GROMACS .gro file of C-alpha atoms in nm:
model
  308
    1CYS     CA    1  -0.011  -0.011   0.022
    2SER     CA    2   0.189   0.325  -0.143
    3GLN     CA    3   0.207   0.621   0.086
    4GLY     CA    4  -0.024   0.832  -0.170
    5THR     CA    5  -0.255   0.541  -0.177
    6LYS     CA    6  -0.259   0.522   0.245
    7GLU     CA    7  -0.326   0.916   0.243
    8ARG     CA    8  -0.627   0.930   0.006
    9ILE     CA    9  -0.816   0.651   0.165
   10SER     CA   10  -0.705   0.815   0.546
   11LYS     CA   11  -0.885   1.123   0.402
   12MET     CA   12  -1.214   0.905   0.282
   13PHE     CA   13  -1.276   0.857   0.651
   14ASN     CA   14  -1.346   1.222   0.704
   15LYS     CA   15  -1.550   1.250   0.344
   16VAL     CA   16  -1.801   0.933   0.414
   17ASP     CA   17  -2.102   1.214   0.414
   18GLN     CA   18  -2.008   1.360   0.064
   19LEU     CA   19  -2.244   1.148  -0.101
   20SER     CA   20  -2.339   1.164  -0.468
   21VAL     CA   21  -2.640   1.330  -0.616
   22SER     CA   22  -2.988   1.141  -0.625
   23SER     CA   23  -3.186   1.251  -0.931
   24TYR     CA   24  -3.481   1.001  -0.751
   25ASP     CA   25  -3.458   1.171  -0.389
   26THR     CA   26  -3.435   1.538  -0.554
   27ALA     CA   27  -3.741   1.479  -0.763
   28TRP     CA   28  -3.919   1.347  -0.461
   29VAL     CA   29  -3.823   1.656  -0.250
   30ALA     CA   30  -3.928   1.863  -0.564
   31MET     CA   31  -4.300   1.741  -0.477
   32VAL     CA   32  -4.316   1.888  -0.136
   33PRO     CA   33  -4.581   2.156  -0.171
   34CYS     CA   34  -4.580   2.496   0.019
   35LEU     CA   35  -4.772   2.486   0.344
   36ASP     CA   36  -4.971   2.835   0.301
   37SER     CA   37  -4.986   2.799  -0.072
   38PRO     CA   38  -5.005   2.406  -0.193
   39ARG     CA   39  -5.003   2.492  -0.582
   40LEU     CA   40  -4.665   2.608  -0.506
   41PRO     CA   41  -4.331   2.360  -0.420
   42TYR     CA   42  -4.200   2.387  -0.117
   43PHE     CA   43  -3.827   2.340  -0.263
   44PRO     CA   44  -3.856   2.527  -0.596
   45GLN     CA   45  -3.450   2.496  -0.597
   46CYS     CA   46  -3.483   2.110  -0.630
   47LEU     CA   47  -3.768   2.153  -0.901
   48ASN     CA   48  -3.526   2.362  -1.072
   49TRP     CA   49  -3.259   2.096  -1.082
   50VAL     CA   50  -3.489   1.838  -1.198
   51LEU     CA   51  -3.587   2.065  -1.512
   52GLU     CA   52  -3.241   2.131  -1.603
   53ASN     CA   53  -3.079   1.784  -1.561
   54GLN     CA   54  -3.289   1.563  -1.785
   55HIS     CA   55  -3.008   1.364  -2.004
   56PRO     CA   56  -3.060   1.377  -2.406
   57ASP     CA   57  -3.223   1.047  -2.408
   58GLY     CA   58  -3.518   1.173  -2.173
   59SER     CA   59  -3.384   1.017  -1.890
   60TRP     CA   60  -3.279   1.145  -1.523
   61GLY     CA   61  -3.012   0.952  -1.305
   62LEU     CA   62  -2.709   0.799  -1.416
   63THR     CA   63  -2.559   0.948  -1.753
   64HIS     CA   64  -2.497   0.702  -2.036
   65HIS     CA   65  -2.154   0.706  -1.925
   66ASP     CA   66  -2.176   0.563  -1.586
   67ARG     CA   67  -2.475   0.378  -1.630
   68HIS     CA   68  -2.420   0.015  -1.667
   69PRO     CA   69  -2.655  -0.176  -1.906
   70PHE     CA   70  -2.794  -0.370  -1.609
   71LEU     CA   71  -2.865  -0.073  -1.392
   72LEU     CA   72  -3.200   0.057  -1.597
   73LYS     CA   73  -3.422  -0.016  -1.327
   74ASP     CA   74  -3.250   0.281  -1.107
   75THR     CA   75  -3.251   0.502  -1.424
   76LEU     CA   76  -3.651   0.448  -1.426
   77SER     CA   77  -3.735   0.495  -1.112
   78SER     CA   78  -3.546   0.849  -1.125
   79THR     CA   79  -3.709   0.899  -1.457
   80LEU     CA   80  -4.064   0.806  -1.330
   81ALA     CA   81  -4.008   1.027  -0.996
   82SER     CA   82  -3.912   1.339  -1.220
   83ILE     CA   83  -4.183   1.317  -1.444
   84LEU     CA   84  -4.414   1.301  -1.117
   85ALA     CA   85  -4.248   1.621  -0.994
   86LEU     CA   86  -4.314   1.783  -1.310
   87LYS     CA   87  -4.646   1.655  -1.365
   88LYS     CA   88  -4.722   1.781  -1.028
   89TRP     CA   89  -4.654   2.172  -1.089
   90ASN     CA   90  -4.753   2.152  -1.470
   91ILE     CA   91  -4.438   2.248  -1.600
   92GLY     CA   92  -4.185   2.099  -1.818
   93GLU     CA   93  -4.427   1.965  -2.086
   94GLN     CA   94  -4.146   1.889  -2.332
   95HIS     CA   95  -3.910   1.704  -2.061
   96VAL     CA   96  -4.217   1.503  -1.939
   97ASN     CA   97  -4.307   1.404  -2.291
   98LYS     CA   98  -3.924   1.285  -2.348
   99GLY     CA   99  -3.963   1.121  -2.018
  100LEU     CA  100  -4.233   0.918  -2.088
  101GLN     CA  101  -4.084   0.819  -2.411
  102PHE     CA  102  -3.783   0.661  -2.222
  103VAL     CA  103  -4.017   0.508  -1.993
  104THR     CA  104  -4.198   0.347  -2.259
  105SER     CA  105  -3.923   0.216  -2.439
  106ASN     CA  106  -3.767   0.079  -2.167
  107LEU     CA  107  -4.056  -0.050  -1.955
  108ALA     CA  108  -3.980  -0.416  -2.044
  109SER     CA  109  -3.646  -0.363  -1.791
  110ALA     CA  110  -3.879  -0.330  -1.512
  111THR     CA  111  -3.947  -0.710  -1.512
  112ASP     CA  112  -3.592  -0.786  -1.661
  113MET     CA  113  -3.445  -1.068  -1.395
  114LYS     CA  114  -3.123  -0.984  -1.578
  115GLN     CA  115  -3.139  -0.648  -1.437
  116HIS     CA  116  -2.989  -0.541  -1.101
  117ASN     CA  117  -3.279  -0.480  -0.884
  118PRO     CA  118  -3.258  -0.163  -0.654
  119ILE     CA  119  -3.362  -0.204  -0.272
  120GLY     CA  120  -3.732  -0.155  -0.277
  121PHE     CA  121  -3.762  -0.127  -0.669
  122ASP     CA  122  -4.077  -0.375  -0.698
  123ILE     CA  123  -4.254  -0.170  -0.439
  124ILE     CA  124  -4.120   0.197  -0.563
  125PHE     CA  125  -4.187   0.162  -0.922
  126PRO     CA  126  -4.539   0.045  -0.901
  127GLU     CA  127  -4.609   0.299  -0.646
  128GLY     CA  128  -4.508   0.537  -0.850
  129MET     CA  129  -4.783   0.480  -1.056
  130GLY     CA  130  -5.031   0.499  -0.808
  131ASN     CA  131  -5.129   0.589  -0.434
  132ALA     CA  132  -5.155   0.301  -0.227
  133GLN     CA  133  -4.971   0.402   0.103
  134ASP     CA  134  -5.158   0.495   0.445
  135TRP     CA  135  -4.919   0.779   0.511
  136GLN     CA  136  -5.090   0.820   0.860
  137ASP     CA  137  -4.945   0.435   0.956
  138VAL     CA  138  -4.617   0.483   0.777
  139MET     CA  139  -4.551   0.803   1.067
  140LYS     CA  140  -4.477   0.556   1.349
  141TYR     CA  141  -4.133   0.521   1.173
  142GLN     CA  142  -4.043   0.822   1.190
  143ARG     CA  143  -3.742   0.921   1.367
  144GLN     CA  144  -3.591   1.190   1.622
  145ASN     CA  145  -3.440   1.389   1.351
  146GLY     CA  146  -3.771   1.380   1.154
  147SER     CA  147  -3.703   1.148   0.876
  148LEU     CA  148  -3.837   0.826   0.742
  149PHE     CA  149  -3.554   0.593   0.770
  150ASN     CA  150  -3.289   0.847   0.724
  151SER     CA  151  -3.418   0.877   0.374
  152PRO     CA  152  -3.514   1.211   0.187
  153ALA     CA  153  -3.768   1.074  -0.077
  154SER     CA  154  -3.940   0.868   0.205
  155THR     CA  155  -3.928   1.159   0.402
  156ALA     CA  156  -4.043   1.389   0.142
  157ALA     CA  157  -4.336   1.150   0.022
  158VAL     CA  158  -4.446   1.160   0.390
  159ALA     CA  159  -4.424   1.558   0.398
  160ALA     CA  160  -4.621   1.580   0.027
  161HIS     CA  161  -4.914   1.431   0.192
  162LEU     CA  162  -4.917   1.534   0.565
  163LEU     CA  163  -4.713   1.857   0.544
  164ASP     CA  164  -4.538   1.739   0.886
  165SER     CA  165  -4.324   2.003   1.043
  166ASN     CA  166  -4.048   1.744   1.164
  167CYS     CA  167  -4.032   1.604   0.813
  168LEU     CA  168  -3.978   1.937   0.663
  169ASP     CA  169  -3.692   2.045   0.912
  170TYR     CA  170  -3.486   1.740   0.819
  171LEU     CA  171  -3.545   1.806   0.449
  172HIS     CA  172  -3.417   2.158   0.531
  173LEU     CA  173  -3.124   2.011   0.720
  174VAL     CA  174  -3.037   1.810   0.425
  175LEU     CA  175  -3.031   2.116   0.167
  176GLN     CA  176  -2.864   2.308   0.421
  177ARG     CA  177  -2.569   2.040   0.414
  178PHE     CA  178  -2.586   1.965   0.067
  179GLY     CA  179  -2.686   2.287  -0.125
  180ASN     CA  180  -2.458   2.493  -0.296
  181THR     CA  181  -2.582   2.854  -0.272
  182VAL     CA  182  -2.338   3.024  -0.484
  183LEU     CA  183  -2.387   2.777  -0.784
  184LEU     CA  184  -2.756   2.784  -0.712
  185SER     CA  185  -2.735   2.399  -0.684
  186PHE     CA  186  -2.974   2.235  -0.455
  187VAL     CA  187  -2.913   1.812  -0.477
  188ILE     CA  188  -3.049   1.563  -0.227
  189PRO     CA  189  -2.822   1.245  -0.188
  190THR     CA  190  -2.942   0.918  -0.136
  191ALA     CA  191  -2.977   0.865   0.238
  192TYR     CA  192  -2.851   1.113   0.511
  193PRO     CA  193  -2.709   1.079   0.760
  194LEU     CA  194  -2.504   0.758   0.689
  195ASP     CA  195  -2.132   0.828   0.839
  196ILE     CA  196  -2.166   0.511   1.069
  197TYR     CA  197  -2.273   0.273   0.819
  198THR     CA  198  -2.017   0.411   0.582
  199GLN     CA  199  -1.742   0.391   0.807
  200LEU     CA  200  -1.801   0.009   0.908
  201CYS     CA  201  -1.823  -0.080   0.529
  202MET     CA  202  -1.486   0.106   0.483
  203VAL     CA  203  -1.344  -0.093   0.794
  204ASP     CA  204  -1.490  -0.400   0.626
  205SER     CA  205  -1.324  -0.390   0.316
  206LEU     CA  206  -1.012  -0.238   0.451
  207GLU     CA  207  -0.981  -0.575   0.638
  208SER     CA  208  -1.093  -0.831   0.379
  209LEU     CA  209  -0.821  -0.656   0.120
  210GLY     CA  210  -0.554  -0.750   0.391
  211ILE     CA  211  -0.432  -0.382   0.417
  212ALA     CA  212  -0.619  -0.297   0.790
  213ARG     CA  213  -0.287  -0.276   0.975
  214HIS     CA  214  -0.204   0.061   0.775
  215PHE     CA  215  -0.509   0.238   0.926
  216THR     CA  216  -0.518   0.113   1.245
  217SER     CA  217  -0.593   0.480   1.436
  218GLU     CA  218  -0.870   0.526   1.186
  219ILE     CA  219  -1.008   0.181   1.224
  220GLU     CA  220  -0.975   0.259   1.625
  221SER     CA  221  -1.169   0.557   1.577
  222VAL     CA  222  -1.455   0.396   1.401
  223LEU     CA  223  -1.452   0.121   1.659
  224HIS     CA  224  -1.473   0.366   1.919
  225LYS     CA  225  -1.735   0.565   1.739
  226THR     CA  226  -1.974   0.269   1.667
  227TYR     CA  227  -1.905   0.128   2.030
  228SER     CA  228  -2.031   0.452   2.152
  229CYS     CA  229  -2.319   0.456   1.940
  230TRP     CA  230  -2.410   0.078   2.059
  231LEU     CA  231  -2.404   0.173   2.413
  232ILE     CA  232  -2.641   0.443   2.412
  233LYS     CA  233  -2.884   0.263   2.167
  234ASP     CA  234  -2.818   0.506   1.885
  235GLU     CA  235  -3.127   0.516   1.648
  236HIS     CA  236  -2.913   0.519   1.336
  237THR     CA  237  -2.740   0.253   1.450
  238PHE     CA  238  -3.033  -0.003   1.571
  239LEU     CA  239  -3.307   0.075   1.388
  240ASP     CA  240  -3.114  -0.016   1.031
  241ILE     CA  241  -3.088  -0.373   0.960
  242ALA     CA  242  -2.771  -0.345   0.805
  243THR     CA  243  -2.593  -0.108   1.012
  244CYS     CA  244  -2.699  -0.293   1.303
  245ALA     CA  245  -2.604  -0.659   1.188
  246MET     CA  246  -2.245  -0.491   1.041
  247ALA     CA  247  -2.165  -0.306   1.347
  248PHE     CA  248  -2.225  -0.605   1.564
  249ARG     CA  249  -2.006  -0.840   1.350
  250ILE     CA  250  -1.712  -0.564   1.361
  251LEU     CA  251  -1.736  -0.527   1.708
  252CYS     CA  252  -1.739  -0.866   1.826
  253MET     CA  253  -1.444  -0.961   1.595
  254HIS     CA  254  -1.214  -0.678   1.768
  255GLY     CA  255  -1.287  -0.809   2.116
  256TYR     CA  256  -1.607  -0.585   2.202
  257ASP     CA  257  -1.844  -0.735   2.491
  258ILE     CA  258  -2.176  -0.652   2.311
  259SER     CA  259  -2.509  -0.829   2.381
  260ALA     CA  260  -2.680  -1.009   2.037
  261ASP     CA  261  -3.006  -0.968   2.207
  262VAL     CA  262  -3.042  -0.638   1.998
  263LEU     CA  263  -3.081  -0.853   1.698
  264ALA     CA  264  -3.381  -1.036   1.805
  265GLN     CA  265  -3.597  -0.753   1.720
  266TYR     CA  266  -3.551  -0.855   1.358
  267SER     CA  267  -3.568  -1.246   1.385
  268ASP     CA  268  -3.932  -1.310   1.304
  269ARG     CA  269  -3.911  -1.090   1.009
  270GLU     CA  270  -3.919  -1.292   0.690
  271GLY     CA  271  -3.649  -1.303   0.451
  272PHE     CA  272  -3.410  -1.059   0.720
  273LEU     CA  273  -3.159  -1.379   0.785
  274SER     CA  274  -3.108  -1.453   0.402
  275ASN     CA  275  -3.093  -1.088   0.272
  276THR     CA  276  -2.890  -0.929   0.590
  277LEU     CA  277  -2.739  -1.190   0.842
  278ALA     CA  278  -2.592  -1.417   0.633
  279GLY     CA  279  -2.406  -1.107   0.444
  280TYR     CA  280  -2.314  -0.922   0.763
  281LEU     CA  281  -2.259  -1.175   1.041
  282LYS     CA  282  -2.043  -1.393   0.809
  283ASP     CA  283  -1.743  -1.550   0.988
  284THR     CA  284  -1.419  -1.461   0.845
  285GLY     CA  285  -1.213  -1.730   1.048
  286ALA     CA  286  -1.167  -1.529   1.375
  287ALA     CA  287  -1.262  -1.675   1.703
  288LEU     CA  288  -1.612  -1.614   1.791
  289ASN     CA  289  -1.704  -1.498   2.170
  290GLN     CA  290  -2.013  -1.588   2.319
  291ASN     CA  291  -2.248  -1.376   2.185
  292THR     CA  292  -2.176  -1.439   1.821
  293ARG     CA  293  -2.202  -1.824   1.942
  294LEU     CA  294  -2.548  -1.755   2.050
  295LEU     CA  295  -2.637  -1.554   1.779
  296THR     CA  296  -2.495  -1.829   1.540
  297GLY     CA  297  -2.698  -2.123   1.738
  298ARG     CA  298  -3.029  -1.946   1.772
  299PHE     CA  299  -2.997  -1.883   1.368
  300LEU     CA  300  -2.826  -2.202   1.240
  301PRO     CA  301  -3.140  -2.362   1.096
  302ALA     CA  302  -3.205  -2.058   0.876
  303LEU     CA  303  -2.889  -1.993   0.753
  304VAL     CA  304  -2.833  -2.366   0.620
  305HIS     CA  305  -3.166  -2.321   0.458
  306TYR     CA  306  -2.993  -1.999   0.291
  307ALA     CA  307  -2.715  -2.195   0.172
  308SER     CA  308  -2.878  -2.482   0.034
   0.00000   0.00000   0.00000
């Protein structure tokens, strides 16, 4: 690992929240109406971004340069959300028509099993064509920061229907964090905050590559932060299945004495083991502590079923 590479990776630990633009989330935020003037957008800067960032083929999202042939489902979701945003405010008729042409010509990709399936696509894409959600029921998942699952798109969808002040405060926070008032660029990431999960992924990757020894101080800092969050039952760690499972595994592998009881809340959810535990609670060959053995014993039948 060269010195230059080490320095670049080390700096990445402090830039984990600098996420790329999400056309999908920006479009959803653009759909939120004003509290006192429901015929006007609450975040017109996001609506302007949608107007200014359609691709020549009529799509929104990844450019042709960045778009893999098997990522069309992601592009379809972003394009459909952008069309909905423009239609909601009755602007950009040409943009809408081009977008609809793109969706129509690529609709077969929505059911193509070879295409990469973004998380929740089977729910998100049909929901973009209708309105079948009980929005009041969704509010039970609202977090202390006002968001739904730390997702700007999910939070904006709720805000657009309920005009919840805490949802709006969260969206304001995201815009302040990622907006550029000089360039008049107001774009939204796909999730915020995401620092704990992203840093844990970095630690996991460095250990898998066998170069973790070059980043001892950075990894220790992440472990200390994660352990502190675990002790106070931080909602950003415990309420997200992937973050919770990865935090548990990495802390255990580094000798932290933590309980597996927190994972019991997910044990009865169909598909949890195959989709999450099998990925994040993998045995990397190190000695497992008592909590890990307990967890493995509790979930062993499901893990065996998944492996077969």
